[in-house]
Structure formats: structure tokens, C-alpha cells
Amino acid sequence: MSWVAGVEGSGYGVHHLPYGVFRVGSGEPRIGVRVGDLVLDMAGAEEAGLVLAGGALRQPTLNAFLALGRPQWTASRQRITELLTDEAHRAAVEPLLVPLAEVRMELPFEVADYVDFYSSEHHASNVGSIFRPGQPPLLPNWKHLPIGYHGRAGTVVVSGTPVVRPHGQRPGPQGPVYGPSVRLDIEAEVGFVVGVSSPLGRRVAAADFADHVFGVVLVNDWSARDIQAWEYQPLGPFLGKSFATSVAAWITPLDALRHAFVPAPEQDPPVVDYLREEPHLGLDLRLTVYWNGEAVSEPPFAGMYWTPAQQLAHLTVNGASLRTGDLYASGTVSGPHRDQVGSFLELTWGGTEPVVVGGAKRTFLADGDTVTVTATAPGPDGSTIELGEVTGTVTPAN
Amino acid sequence: MSWVAGVEGSGYGVHHLPYGVFRVGSGEPRIGVRVGDLVLDMAGAEEAGLVLAGGALRQPTLNAFLALGRPQWTASRQRITELLTDEAHRAAVEPLLVPLAEVRMELPFEVADYVDFYSSEHHASNVGSIFRPGQPPLLPNWKHLPIGYHGRAGTVVVSGTPVVRPHGQRPGPQGPVYGPSVRLDIEAEVGFVVGVSSPLGRRVAAADFADHVFGVVLVNDWSARDIQAWEYQPLGPFLGKSFATSVAAWITPLDALRHAFVPAPEQDPPVVDYLREEPHLGLDLRLTVYWNGEAVSEPPFAGMYWTPAQQLAHLTVNGASLRTGDLYASGTVSGPHRDQVGSFLELTWGGTEPVVVGGAKRTFLADGDTVTVTATAPGPDGSTIELGEVTGTVTPAN
């Protein structure tokens, strides 16, 4: 039990403790940990000697702290829990709690490389059916490896950043047409933040997942379907994605998700050795996608075919190094039902089956639309953890 | 004329002046400018007050200097030229010249995002013919936009770094096979280094190319063709490329290439507005690919269908921001003839037509093979500029 009022049952209790970077007014960015509707100023806590992290908590981003590794992550977590639960620390800690309403959140870490996977069987099948009707929805490689590609790290933005409708080329009856995208979409995903690097030439085993990955952020990988459809052959998505990828302001530590690991779906055919994971575990995160405040879908992350540990093993099997701040996302999270999909492409079946939002028939995103993705996870003792939301509003093309 | 002996006619005369980062022994990395077979210690020059760049030349990478922009780039260049040509400076400058043989070169800049284009019509046609025989070699989008994708910035390495043969999945008769790549290849490319950033949501015009791009590096985008062939549908190359991309240690400033700009091939069909460039200019860089010291190909960069200015305009047309340290590469440089191709995939026509190297029939790379790519460009008054080479030796799979 925390001595901080209103924290228990809030989704941001002492079993959660996600990390972010905040500013107050025109102040410098500072590392904070969210508890209820308050931010514990970790820079202040380290300055006061309440937490020791060799100065890593007094940085403008989380990268230095992420680089420290699991023993330090766990030690800091235990210490913060002490500070927030033991009345003896109240007098010292209370002045370091800042109301969430008074802060502006920044991108929590400097993104090194950004990789996007494609690991929901339902999503990949839906997209295959929509784009390649009459053909097998999954390509032959899909069940043998977690398909992925690199995205643009420099356009990863923090939740709340406006998303400017991108210009680009799209297919037209007389050749390509240039202009603002007319099929702007979302992709509700779960991202994994790498803390501990690995050297070039070394493979990281799936079993070493928790040594390298610090935690989880919700991701919206905004996608211009018309630009993507015209450009993506043969080298994959490029400008259809690179204009913006939003991430939550709060990174939920893996330590907070101990109760959320669940058996992942069985894999058939069996995977090759480096992708074998024992036990084979997914995460029971339950996402909700809100379109202008209206819940339109509830994608279940537990059903993902490829797990985050398998994705990490695959990402490095060729000897690719990891850097602190690497971000890899799951790919769009879609369940088997229409009200469980993570993109509007699927929700409206390629725009052919509009849905009613705010009383109007809708397919893709209009200027002014706001999309918010939230998620919950089981915590200890029947409690629920609420992941930091990722939200964004579409603004007109420049 | 420089007072430095042996510099004129060396390919690294005072009209060239490429930037790099070097170390002597166990010393810290320092910025240097190459002149002949010497390195001018720019950190030392700035410390001595011989060049002024606000401390940007006293950094361990070139990023701070790259961020300063063209007026500062040009001013520094003029000042270095003065220092190396005016005898009056000899006494002050001579102690700052370090023999190349005494230095170890580092990655010259921290790579922000790495984008790889696919802009040689001959290369794209060759690859299409090899991978999709009987179909039109170019896909319908190819002449409408410069096809590109994001690569892994974290595995861009400096010339000379050993390249560990990657593991991965490749297609086999009974499904995928896992092991070291058996079709390891090169891609001889030309890379462009972005100095000046641009904000999210703003397009950079082709005409503003020289305001943003500092200079040019040779690139070898090592490629595991077997891994690539199995993984690349539908989201493009991933592990087949991300194990290593080598760049030259020396960045040749655009200012040194003023005499190398030549009319680019005519584009038909006409391109849409944002890709229009007036004048439409390529760069007359003449590459040579050496396989274990033997020249096997001479790819002509002047024939690239899409120019670097068009690539930059395309990269940002969706509002993607640029960061200092962004690197974009041209794609494999191939000319119309077999002895002008930039990959061994093409040189040996998918491995079906071996070439003789060192007296043996060869297709793809064997362990111990060294590949070096060099290039020359026309300088002023009939002189020749030699770009910094990019080299690497394949080491056995771990």
C-alpha cells in the first residue's frame, strides 16, 4: 500500500511504476516515474540521494538509465517502491511529486533503430486477403520467421504530437497521382524498448530477452495506405510509414508485467532452433482503440503468433548489434474478430465496409480525427495495470 | 599549390580536403582532413586558433560540424586551403600533419537514419530479370519515384571493419534451411551525408539539396542474397542487409565535387513536380570494384536514373524530418555492361555465370575475401579527385 493518496486501483499503483520524461513549464526535461496522477521527479530523487543510479536519472532522456541493465533496473524499482510505501520517506518524497496536469511529456528515450514486425497472424491474413484477393492470405515465409523491416527512427514522436497528413504518390487510373494521402490509417502495436546493447556479430538468444529489453510502450504506426500500396514493391514500406510513428510517454518496465506473461499460441510448423523459446510466452495486454473517443476495437496482444523474445532473437540472428534505445514493435495487433483489429484498413475491410463513428459513416482518417490506443495488463493480486496511452490528432496536409 | 610535399596530383590535393575521424594509438578520436598521405589534425587546428568552428572540430565525431551548415562548411574549407597553400602558415600547420600510416580511422559520423535507394535502372532491371525471369524487369512504380527503404543505422561500420558472415534462414527444397549465408554479396553504392536537419512536416525541395547535404561517402551495402530472397516478401529486405553496411572513412565535401556535376539521364515518363530538378544533375563518379585486389567492375555513377537531389526531395515529401547524420545511399551502381555492375549477383548473373578471380571460378563471397570499392571524380583544371575507399574482409560465421 502506498502512502500516496488515490494511487491504489488507479492502474498506476506501486506495482506499475512506468518511466517517462517530463517538463514543467520551460524547465529542462527530467526523468519521472508515474504513480497515480502524479509524477515522481526521479532527477530530484537522485539529487537528494533517495535513489542511486550514478547520475543516470539526472539526464534529459532515459537512455543512460536503460543502458545500466536489469540489476540496476530492479534495484531502482525496489527503492522507488520503498519510497512510495514506507511512511518514513513521505516527508522527503512528497515535495518531489508533481501533478500530471502540470507537466508536459517528452519522448522518453532517444530512439536508436526502429524495427517494425508483422507478427499477428490475423492481421497478416486480413491484409493479404484485402491486397491479394483470391491468393493464399499468408505468404510461404510467414510462419517460419517473424517478418519485419526497419522504420524511420527520426520520426518516432511522443504521444500527443499532432500528425500532419502526409503528401505522396498514390496509384491512379492514368498513372500516379500526387497529393495528400486519402487513406490515412493507424496501426495499434506494442513496442519493446532495448536497454542493454549487444556487439556486432553476436546473436542474442530468445532466453536473454529480459536481459536486454527494459520495457513496453504502446505504439501507433500511422500508415498512409495509398502511398504504401504504390511504393512498397519490391523493397517494402517507406514513405507510407516514415512521416510519424507515435509512442506512449510512459515505458512500463517488464518487471511490472510479471503477471501478464501467458502461453503464446502454438506454432505449427515447428520453428527453427534459434526461434525456439521455452516456455513460449506472450503478454496478456488488452488494447482498446478509440476513434474520436469512441471505442471501435479491442485487439488482444496475447494472441500474437510471434513473441517479443522470438522477435529479438530473429533481429540479431544475423549478428546485427543492439543499441540502447532500439525500439522494436510487434506489428499491428489484430484478433480473429472484426472488433479486435488494430487498423482501420481491417476494420472497414479496405474501406469497403464503413463503420459508424460519431454518427457518421467512416473509413479512413479525416483531418481533426483523434485516435487513442490504451491497454491494460493483469497485475498482482487481481489488480490491473494501465499502460501509458498513445494518442494523436490528424492535422491537415501542409 | 600546396606547400605540403607530394600532395598535388595525389587525388587528395587541396581541391579535395575530405573529412574523417582518426585516432593515434590509444588517443581520443579527433576530426581530421586528409591531404595527400597526411591527416591535418583539425581538433589541433581549432585549439590553436587556426580554424574557428565554435568547438565543432574538437568533437569525437563530425556531427556537430555537419550541423553548422554550408556557410560554415565553405568558410572552414577556404581557411584550410589558405593554411595549406600559404607558406606563411607552414610553421604553425606542419606540426598538425600526421602521417596516414600512423592513424586508425573511425566511423566519421554518428549515423541517424540510414536509407538505401535503388536508383540504377540497369541494376533494377538486372535484379528483376534474375529474380523474376519472364516478367517485365522493372516494376510499374520504378520510373515514377526513387524506390527506397530504411536500413539499420546501428550496423553502419567504417571501412576496414571485418564483415562476419551472417546466419539466417534461406529457402530450401523442404522448407527453410538455417545456417551461414551461402550467397554473400556486395553492393557498391554512393552515400550522401546530411548535415542540416529539417523539421517534421516540412518538405525539402530538390533545389535545396546543397543546403542540407554535406558530402559523399562510398558505401558497400553487404547483402546476403539467400537470406534476402526468403525474407523480403512483403515488407522488403531486413536481415539480408542489416548485419553490416560499410562506409568510407573520408567524407568528400560537395564543395570538392563542383566539377563532377553532369547532366543526368533524361527521365521518361516525366516526373511529378516535387521530383523535378532544374538543372537535372548527376555526379560523374567512376567507381572500381576490386575483388581480392583484382578490378572486376567499373560502375559509372553518372548514369544513375534518380539523382541525389531527387532522392532527398522524395525522402522528405511526406513530411519526414531530416537529422544531422542521416545517410542515404544511391542503391547499387550498375552501368549497362557486365563489367560495369555493382554487385556479384549481377556480375555472375545470379551465380550461374562464374567469373575468374585469382585464377579460380567464383560466384559469391568466400571467407577471407576482401572487397574494395574506390572512385574518382573530375577536379578543377583536369585534376582528379580520389574518394576515400570502402573496404572489408569477410570473416567466417560465428
Short mmCIF file of N, CA, C and O in Angstrom, two decimals, chain A residues 216-324:
data_model
loop_
_atom_site.label_atom_id
_atom_site.label_comp_id
_atom_site.label_asym_id
_atom_site.label_seq_id
_atom_site.Cartn_x
_atom_site.Cartn_y
_atom_site.Cartn_z
N VAL A 216 8.00 -1.80 -22.14
CA VAL A 216 6.98 -1.83 -23.18
C VAL A 216 6.33 -0.46 -23.33
O VAL A 216 6.08 0.20 -22.33
N VAL A 217 6.12 -0.06 -24.58
CA VAL A 217 5.34 1.16 -24.87
C VAL A 217 4.28 0.84 -25.92
O VAL A 217 4.54 0.08 -26.85
N LEU A 218 3.13 1.45 -25.78
CA LEU A 218 2.16 1.36 -26.87
C LEU A 218 2.64 2.21 -28.04
O LEU A 218 3.29 3.24 -27.85
N VAL A 219 2.33 1.73 -29.24
CA VAL A 219 2.80 2.37 -30.47
C VAL A 219 1.63 2.54 -31.43
O VAL A 219 0.79 1.65 -31.54
N ASN A 220 1.56 3.67 -32.09
CA ASN A 220 0.67 3.82 -33.24
C ASN A 220 1.54 4.12 -34.46
O ASN A 220 2.11 5.19 -34.57
N ASP A 221 1.62 3.14 -35.33
CA ASP A 221 2.44 3.27 -36.53
C ASP A 221 1.56 3.77 -37.67
O ASP A 221 1.14 3.02 -38.54
N TRP A 222 1.31 5.08 -37.63
CA TRP A 222 0.45 5.72 -38.64
C TRP A 222 0.87 5.29 -40.04
O TRP A 222 2.06 5.26 -40.35
N SER A 223 -0.11 5.00 -40.89
CA SER A 223 0.19 4.43 -42.20
C SER A 223 -0.69 5.06 -43.27
O SER A 223 -1.91 5.09 -43.13
N ALA A 224 -0.04 5.55 -44.33
CA ALA A 224 -0.79 6.09 -45.48
C ALA A 224 -0.92 4.94 -46.48
O ALA A 224 0.03 4.63 -47.21
N ARG A 225 -2.08 4.31 -46.48
CA ARG A 225 -2.24 3.07 -47.27
C ARG A 225 -2.08 3.28 -48.76
O ARG A 225 -1.62 2.37 -49.48
N ASP A 226 -2.50 4.45 -49.26
CA ASP A 226 -2.42 4.71 -50.70
C ASP A 226 -0.95 4.90 -51.11
O ASP A 226 -0.51 4.35 -52.12
N ILE A 227 -0.19 5.65 -50.29
CA ILE A 227 1.23 5.84 -50.59
C ILE A 227 1.94 4.48 -50.51
O ILE A 227 2.74 4.11 -51.39
N GLN A 228 1.64 3.74 -49.46
CA GLN A 228 2.26 2.43 -49.24
C GLN A 228 1.99 1.46 -50.40
O GLN A 228 2.89 0.77 -50.88
N ALA A 229 0.75 1.45 -50.87
CA ALA A 229 0.36 0.50 -51.92
C ALA A 229 1.14 0.74 -53.21
O ALA A 229 1.49 -0.20 -53.93
N TRP A 230 1.45 1.99 -53.48
CA TRP A 230 2.13 2.34 -54.73
C TRP A 230 3.65 2.15 -54.65
O TRP A 230 4.30 1.81 -55.61
N GLU A 231 4.21 2.35 -53.46
CA GLU A 231 5.65 2.37 -53.33
C GLU A 231 6.27 1.03 -52.90
O GLU A 231 7.47 0.84 -53.07
N TYR A 232 5.48 0.12 -52.30
CA TYR A 232 6.10 -0.91 -51.47
C TYR A 232 6.72 -2.09 -52.23
O TYR A 232 7.46 -2.89 -51.63
N GLN A 233 6.52 -2.17 -53.53
CA GLN A 233 7.16 -3.25 -54.29
C GLN A 233 8.42 -2.74 -54.95
O GLN A 233 8.37 -1.71 -55.61
N PRO A 234 9.58 -3.38 -54.84
CA PRO A 234 9.81 -4.63 -54.12
C PRO A 234 10.50 -4.46 -52.77
O PRO A 234 10.79 -5.46 -52.14
N LEU A 235 10.73 -3.23 -52.29
CA LEU A 235 11.60 -3.09 -51.12
C LEU A 235 10.88 -2.75 -49.82
O LEU A 235 11.52 -2.45 -48.82
N GLY A 236 9.54 -2.81 -49.84
CA GLY A 236 8.79 -2.64 -48.60
C GLY A 236 8.30 -1.23 -48.37
O GLY A 236 8.54 -0.32 -49.16
N PRO A 237 7.61 -1.03 -47.24
CA PRO A 237 7.03 0.28 -46.91
C PRO A 237 8.13 1.31 -46.67
O PRO A 237 9.17 0.98 -46.12
N PHE A 238 7.88 2.54 -47.05
CA PHE A 238 8.88 3.60 -46.88
C PHE A 238 8.15 4.88 -46.47
O PHE A 238 7.87 5.07 -45.29
N LEU A 239 7.76 5.71 -47.43
CA LEU A 239 7.13 6.99 -47.09
C LEU A 239 5.72 6.81 -46.55
O LEU A 239 5.19 7.72 -45.89
N GLY A 240 5.11 5.68 -46.82
CA GLY A 240 3.77 5.39 -46.30
C GLY A 240 3.76 5.25 -44.79
O GLY A 240 2.69 5.22 -44.16
N LYS A 241 4.94 5.17 -44.19
CA LYS A 241 5.06 4.98 -42.74
C LYS A 241 5.94 6.04 -42.09
O LYS A 241 5.79 6.33 -40.90
N SER A 242 6.92 6.58 -42.84
CA SER A 242 8.01 7.31 -42.20
C SER A 242 7.66 8.73 -41.78
O SER A 242 8.51 9.44 -41.26
N PHE A 243 6.42 9.16 -41.99
CA PHE A 243 6.06 10.54 -41.61
C PHE A 243 5.82 10.69 -40.11
O PHE A 243 6.02 11.77 -39.56
N ALA A 244 5.43 9.60 -39.43
CA ALA A 244 5.23 9.67 -37.98
C ALA A 244 4.92 8.28 -37.42
O ALA A 244 4.13 7.53 -38.00
N THR A 245 5.53 7.98 -36.31
CA THR A 245 5.19 6.80 -35.50
C THR A 245 5.10 7.30 -34.07
O THR A 245 6.08 7.83 -33.54
N SER A 246 3.92 7.17 -33.48
CA SER A 246 3.74 7.69 -32.12
C SER A 246 3.98 6.61 -31.08
O SER A 246 3.57 5.46 -31.27
N VAL A 247 4.65 6.99 -29.99
CA VAL A 247 4.83 6.06 -28.87
C VAL A 247 4.31 6.71 -27.60
O VAL A 247 4.31 7.94 -27.46
N ALA A 248 3.88 5.87 -26.67
CA ALA A 248 3.39 6.35 -25.38
C ALA A 248 4.49 7.10 -24.65
O ALA A 248 5.68 6.85 -24.87
N ALA A 249 4.10 7.98 -23.79
CA ALA A 249 5.07 8.76 -23.00
C ALA A 249 5.63 7.94 -21.85
O ALA A 249 6.65 8.30 -21.27
N TRP A 250 4.98 6.84 -21.50
CA TRP A 250 5.37 6.05 -20.33
C TRP A 250 5.82 4.66 -20.75
O TRP A 250 5.09 3.95 -21.45
N ILE A 251 7.01 4.28 -20.32
CA ILE A 251 7.51 2.92 -20.58
C ILE A 251 7.18 2.06 -19.36
O ILE A 251 7.65 2.34 -18.25
N THR A 252 6.40 1.04 -19.58
CA THR A 252 6.10 0.10 -18.50
C THR A 252 7.23 -0.91 -18.39
O THR A 252 7.50 -1.63 -19.36
N PRO A 253 7.90 -1.00 -17.23
CA PRO A 253 9.01 -1.97 -17.11
C PRO A 253 8.49 -3.41 -17.22
O PRO A 253 7.38 -3.70 -16.77
N LEU A 254 9.32 -4.27 -17.80
CA LEU A 254 8.95 -5.69 -17.82
C LEU A 254 8.67 -6.20 -16.41
O LEU A 254 7.81 -7.05 -16.20
N ASP A 255 9.41 -5.66 -15.43
CA ASP A 255 9.21 -6.06 -14.04
C ASP A 255 7.76 -5.88 -13.59
O ASP A 255 7.31 -6.56 -12.67
N ALA A 256 7.06 -4.92 -14.19
CA ALA A 256 5.67 -4.67 -13.80
C ALA A 256 4.72 -5.65 -14.48
O ALA A 256 3.54 -5.71 -14.15
N LEU A 257 5.24 -6.41 -15.44
CA LEU A 257 4.36 -7.27 -16.26
C LEU A 257 4.54 -8.75 -15.92
O LEU A 257 4.13 -9.61 -16.70
N ARG A 258 5.12 -9.03 -14.77
CA ARG A 258 5.37 -10.44 -14.40
C ARG A 258 4.10 -11.27 -14.41
O ARG A 258 4.13 -12.45 -14.72
N HIS A 259 2.98 -10.66 -14.09
CA HIS A 259 1.71 -11.40 -14.03
C HIS A 259 1.00 -11.43 -15.38
O HIS A 259 -0.08 -11.98 -15.49
N ALA A 260 1.60 -10.82 -16.36
CA ALA A 260 0.94 -10.71 -17.67
C ALA A 260 1.46 -11.73 -18.69
O ALA A 260 0.90 -11.87 -19.77
N PHE A 261 2.53 -12.46 -18.32
CA PHE A 261 3.05 -13.45 -19.28
C PHE A 261 2.12 -14.67 -19.31
O PHE A 261 1.73 -15.19 -18.28
N VAL A 262 1.77 -15.06 -20.51
CA VAL A 262 0.83 -16.19 -20.72
C VAL A 262 1.37 -17.04 -21.87
O VAL A 262 2.14 -16.54 -22.71
N PRO A 263 0.98 -18.33 -21.91
CA PRO A 263 1.44 -19.16 -23.03
C PRO A 263 1.03 -18.53 -24.36
O PRO A 263 -0.10 -18.06 -24.51
N ALA A 264 1.97 -18.50 -25.30
CA ALA A 264 1.68 -17.96 -26.63
C ALA A 264 1.03 -19.05 -27.48
O ALA A 264 1.12 -20.24 -27.16
N PRO A 265 0.35 -18.66 -28.57
CA PRO A 265 -0.27 -19.68 -29.43
C PRO A 265 0.76 -20.70 -29.91
O PRO A 265 1.91 -20.35 -30.16
N GLU A 266 0.33 -21.93 -30.05
CA GLU A 266 1.21 -22.98 -30.55
C GLU A 266 1.66 -22.62 -31.97
O GLU A 266 0.89 -22.06 -32.74
N GLN A 267 2.89 -22.99 -32.30
CA GLN A 267 3.41 -22.67 -33.63
C GLN A 267 3.54 -23.93 -34.47
O GLN A 267 4.21 -24.89 -34.08
N ASP A 268 2.89 -23.92 -35.58
CA ASP A 268 2.92 -25.07 -36.49
C ASP A 268 3.05 -24.53 -37.91
O ASP A 268 2.19 -23.74 -38.33
N PRO A 269 4.08 -24.83 -38.65
CA PRO A 269 5.15 -25.80 -38.39
C PRO A 269 6.07 -25.38 -37.27
O PRO A 269 6.12 -24.18 -36.94
N PRO A 270 6.82 -26.36 -36.70
CA PRO A 270 7.76 -26.01 -35.64
C PRO A 270 8.80 -25.03 -36.17
O PRO A 270 9.17 -25.09 -37.35
N VAL A 271 9.27 -24.18 -35.29
CA VAL A 271 10.23 -23.16 -35.73
C VAL A 271 11.66 -23.69 -35.62
O VAL A 271 11.91 -24.64 -34.89
N VAL A 272 12.57 -23.06 -36.35
CA VAL A 272 13.97 -23.49 -36.28
C VAL A 272 14.55 -23.11 -34.92
O VAL A 272 14.01 -22.26 -34.22
N ASP A 273 15.67 -23.76 -34.58
CA ASP A 273 16.23 -23.69 -33.23
C ASP A 273 16.32 -22.29 -32.61
O ASP A 273 15.94 -22.09 -31.46
N TYR A 274 16.85 -21.36 -33.39
CA TYR A 274 17.12 -20.07 -32.75
C TYR A 274 15.84 -19.33 -32.38
O TYR A 274 15.88 -18.36 -31.61
N LEU A 275 14.71 -19.78 -32.91
CA LEU A 275 13.43 -19.16 -32.58
C LEU A 275 12.67 -19.94 -31.50
O LEU A 275 11.59 -19.52 -31.07
N ARG A 276 13.25 -21.08 -31.06
CA ARG A 276 12.58 -21.89 -30.04
C ARG A 276 12.72 -21.19 -28.70
O ARG A 276 13.78 -20.69 -28.35
N GLU A 277 11.64 -21.19 -27.97
CA GLU A 277 11.57 -20.45 -26.72
C GLU A 277 10.86 -21.35 -25.72
O GLU A 277 9.79 -21.88 -26.00
N GLU A 278 11.49 -21.56 -24.55
CA GLU A 278 10.92 -22.49 -23.58
C GLU A 278 10.94 -21.87 -22.20
O GLU A 278 12.02 -21.64 -21.65
N PRO A 279 9.84 -21.49 -21.59
CA PRO A 279 8.48 -21.57 -22.15
C PRO A 279 8.25 -20.50 -23.22
O PRO A 279 8.96 -19.49 -23.24
N HIS A 280 7.27 -20.76 -24.06
CA HIS A 280 6.93 -19.88 -25.18
C HIS A 280 5.83 -18.92 -24.72
O HIS A 280 4.67 -19.30 -24.62
N LEU A 281 6.24 -17.68 -24.42
CA LEU A 281 5.32 -16.79 -23.70
C LEU A 281 4.99 -15.50 -24.44
O LEU A 281 5.89 -14.82 -24.95
N GLY A 282 3.71 -15.22 -24.44
CA GLY A 282 3.24 -13.93 -24.90
C GLY A 282 2.86 -13.06 -23.71
O GLY A 282 3.08 -13.44 -22.55
N LEU A 283 2.31 -11.91 -24.01
CA LEU A 283 1.90 -10.98 -22.96
C LEU A 283 0.41 -10.70 -23.09
O LEU A 283 -0.08 -10.35 -24.17
N ASP A 284 -0.28 -10.82 -21.96
CA ASP A 284 -1.73 -10.61 -21.97
C ASP A 284 -2.05 -9.13 -21.81
O ASP A 284 -2.52 -8.68 -20.78
N LEU A 285 -1.77 -8.39 -22.89
CA LEU A 285 -2.13 -6.97 -22.91
C LEU A 285 -3.42 -6.83 -23.70
O LEU A 285 -3.54 -7.37 -24.80
N ARG A 286 -4.35 -6.10 -23.15
CA ARG A 286 -5.65 -5.94 -23.83
C ARG A 286 -5.76 -4.49 -24.29
O ARG A 286 -5.92 -3.58 -23.47
N LEU A 287 -5.69 -4.31 -25.58
CA LEU A 287 -5.70 -2.97 -26.15
C LEU A 287 -7.11 -2.50 -26.43
O LEU A 287 -8.02 -3.33 -26.66
N THR A 288 -7.31 -1.21 -26.41
CA THR A 288 -8.55 -0.62 -26.91
C THR A 288 -8.17 0.54 -27.82
O THR A 288 -7.29 1.32 -27.49
N VAL A 289 -8.83 0.57 -28.98
CA VAL A 289 -8.61 1.66 -29.93
C VAL A 289 -9.82 2.60 -29.88
O VAL A 289 -10.96 2.14 -30.07
N TYR A 290 -9.55 3.86 -29.59
CA TYR A 290 -10.61 4.87 -29.57
C TYR A 290 -10.48 5.79 -30.77
O TYR A 290 -9.40 6.34 -31.03
N TRP A 291 -11.59 5.95 -31.48
CA TRP A 291 -11.63 6.86 -32.63
C TRP A 291 -12.50 8.03 -32.22
O TRP A 291 -13.70 7.84 -31.99
N ASN A 292 -11.93 9.18 -32.08
CA ASN A 292 -12.64 10.36 -31.54
C ASN A 292 -13.39 10.02 -30.25
O ASN A 292 -14.54 10.41 -30.07
N GLY A 293 -12.73 9.28 -29.39
CA GLY A 293 -13.29 8.98 -28.08
C GLY A 293 -14.17 7.75 -28.03
O GLY A 293 -14.56 7.30 -26.95
N GLU A 294 -14.51 7.21 -29.18
CA GLU A 294 -15.41 6.05 -29.25
C GLU A 294 -14.58 4.77 -29.39
O GLU A 294 -13.75 4.69 -30.30
N ALA A 295 -14.80 3.80 -28.50
CA ALA A 295 -14.06 2.54 -28.59
C ALA A 295 -14.53 1.78 -29.83
O ALA A 295 -15.70 1.45 -29.96
N VAL A 296 -13.62 1.53 -30.77
CA VAL A 296 -14.02 0.83 -32.00
C VAL A 296 -13.43 -0.57 -32.09
O VAL A 296 -13.83 -1.36 -32.94
N SER A 297 -12.46 -0.89 -31.23
CA SER A 297 -11.83 -2.20 -31.35
C SER A 297 -11.07 -2.54 -30.07
O SER A 297 -10.60 -1.65 -29.36
N GLU A 298 -10.94 -3.86 -29.80
CA GLU A 298 -10.20 -4.30 -28.62
C GLU A 298 -9.21 -5.40 -28.98
O GLU A 298 -9.44 -6.58 -28.77
N PRO A 299 -8.07 -5.03 -29.56
CA PRO A 299 -7.10 -6.03 -30.02
C PRO A 299 -6.42 -6.76 -28.84
O PRO A 299 -5.93 -6.12 -27.92
N PRO A 300 -6.41 -8.09 -28.90
CA PRO A 300 -5.80 -8.89 -27.83
C PRO A 300 -4.35 -9.24 -28.16
O PRO A 300 -4.08 -10.03 -29.08
N PHE A 301 -3.41 -8.71 -27.40
CA PHE A 301 -2.00 -8.94 -27.70
C PHE A 301 -1.57 -10.38 -27.39
O PHE A 301 -0.59 -10.88 -27.98
N ALA A 302 -2.28 -11.04 -26.49
CA ALA A 302 -1.89 -12.40 -26.09
C ALA A 302 -1.91 -13.37 -27.27
O ALA A 302 -1.24 -14.41 -27.24
N GLY A 303 -2.67 -13.07 -28.31
CA GLY A 303 -2.80 -13.99 -29.43
C GLY A 303 -1.75 -13.84 -30.52
O GLY A 303 -1.83 -14.51 -31.55
N MET A 304 -0.76 -12.98 -30.31
CA MET A 304 0.26 -12.76 -31.34
C MET A 304 1.01 -14.07 -31.61
O MET A 304 1.45 -14.75 -30.69
N TYR A 305 1.22 -14.35 -32.89
CA TYR A 305 1.87 -15.61 -33.28
C TYR A 305 3.33 -15.62 -32.87
O TYR A 305 3.85 -16.61 -32.37
N TRP A 306 4.03 -14.53 -33.12
CA TRP A 306 5.45 -14.41 -32.75
C TRP A 306 5.56 -13.58 -31.49
O TRP A 306 4.92 -12.54 -31.37
N THR A 307 6.39 -14.03 -30.56
CA THR A 307 6.51 -13.34 -29.28
C THR A 307 7.66 -12.33 -29.33
O THR A 307 8.56 -12.43 -30.18
N PRO A 308 7.68 -11.40 -28.36
CA PRO A 308 8.77 -10.41 -28.34
C PRO A 308 10.15 -11.05 -28.19
O PRO A 308 11.13 -10.52 -28.74
N ALA A 309 10.26 -12.16 -27.47
CA ALA A 309 11.57 -12.81 -27.32
C ALA A 309 12.01 -13.43 -28.65
O ALA A 309 13.19 -13.38 -29.01
N GLN A 310 11.07 -13.99 -29.38
CA GLN A 310 11.40 -14.53 -30.71
C GLN A 310 11.80 -13.41 -31.67
O GLN A 310 12.72 -13.56 -32.48
N GLN A 311 11.11 -12.30 -31.58
CA GLN A 311 11.44 -11.16 -32.45
C GLN A 311 12.87 -10.68 -32.19
O GLN A 311 13.62 -10.40 -33.11
N LEU A 312 13.24 -10.63 -30.90
CA LEU A 312 14.59 -10.18 -30.55
C LEU A 312 15.64 -11.16 -31.06
O LEU A 312 16.69 -10.75 -31.59
N ALA A 313 15.36 -12.44 -30.91
CA ALA A 313 16.31 -13.46 -31.39
C ALA A 313 16.45 -13.37 -32.91
O ALA A 313 17.56 -13.49 -33.46
N HIS A 314 15.34 -13.13 -33.58
CA HIS A 314 15.39 -13.03 -35.04
C HIS A 314 16.17 -11.79 -35.48
O HIS A 314 17.05 -11.86 -36.36
N LEU A 315 15.88 -10.68 -34.86
CA LEU A 315 16.50 -9.38 -35.17
C LEU A 315 18.03 -9.46 -35.14
O LEU A 315 18.71 -8.74 -35.87
N THR A 316 18.57 -10.33 -34.28
CA THR A 316 20.02 -10.38 -34.08
C THR A 316 20.66 -11.66 -34.61
O THR A 316 21.86 -11.86 -34.44
N VAL A 317 19.86 -12.54 -35.24
CA VAL A 317 20.42 -13.85 -35.64
C VAL A 317 21.49 -13.70 -36.71
O VAL A 317 22.38 -14.53 -36.86
N ASN A 318 21.44 -12.60 -37.44
CA ASN A 318 22.45 -12.35 -38.47
C ASN A 318 23.66 -11.61 -37.91
O ASN A 318 24.54 -11.20 -38.67
N GLY A 319 23.70 -11.43 -36.60
CA GLY A 319 24.83 -10.74 -36.00
C GLY A 319 24.63 -9.25 -35.85
O GLY A 319 25.55 -8.55 -35.41
N ALA A 320 23.45 -8.75 -36.21
CA ALA A 320 23.18 -7.32 -36.04
C ALA A 320 23.32 -6.96 -34.56
O ALA A 320 22.83 -7.69 -33.70
N SER A 321 23.99 -5.85 -34.29
CA SER A 321 24.15 -5.39 -32.92
C SER A 321 22.87 -4.73 -32.44
O SER A 321 22.03 -4.30 -33.23
N LEU A 322 22.72 -4.68 -31.12
CA LEU A 322 21.65 -3.90 -30.50
C LEU A 322 22.27 -2.67 -29.86
O LEU A 322 23.39 -2.73 -29.35
N ARG A 323 21.54 -1.58 -29.90
CA ARG A 323 21.97 -0.37 -29.19
C ARG A 323 20.92 0.01 -28.15
O ARG A 323 19.73 -0.22 -28.32
N THR A 324 21.37 0.64 -27.10
CA THR A 324 20.45 1.23 -26.13
C THR A 324 19.53 2.19 -26.88
O THR A 324 20.02 3.02 -27.64
#
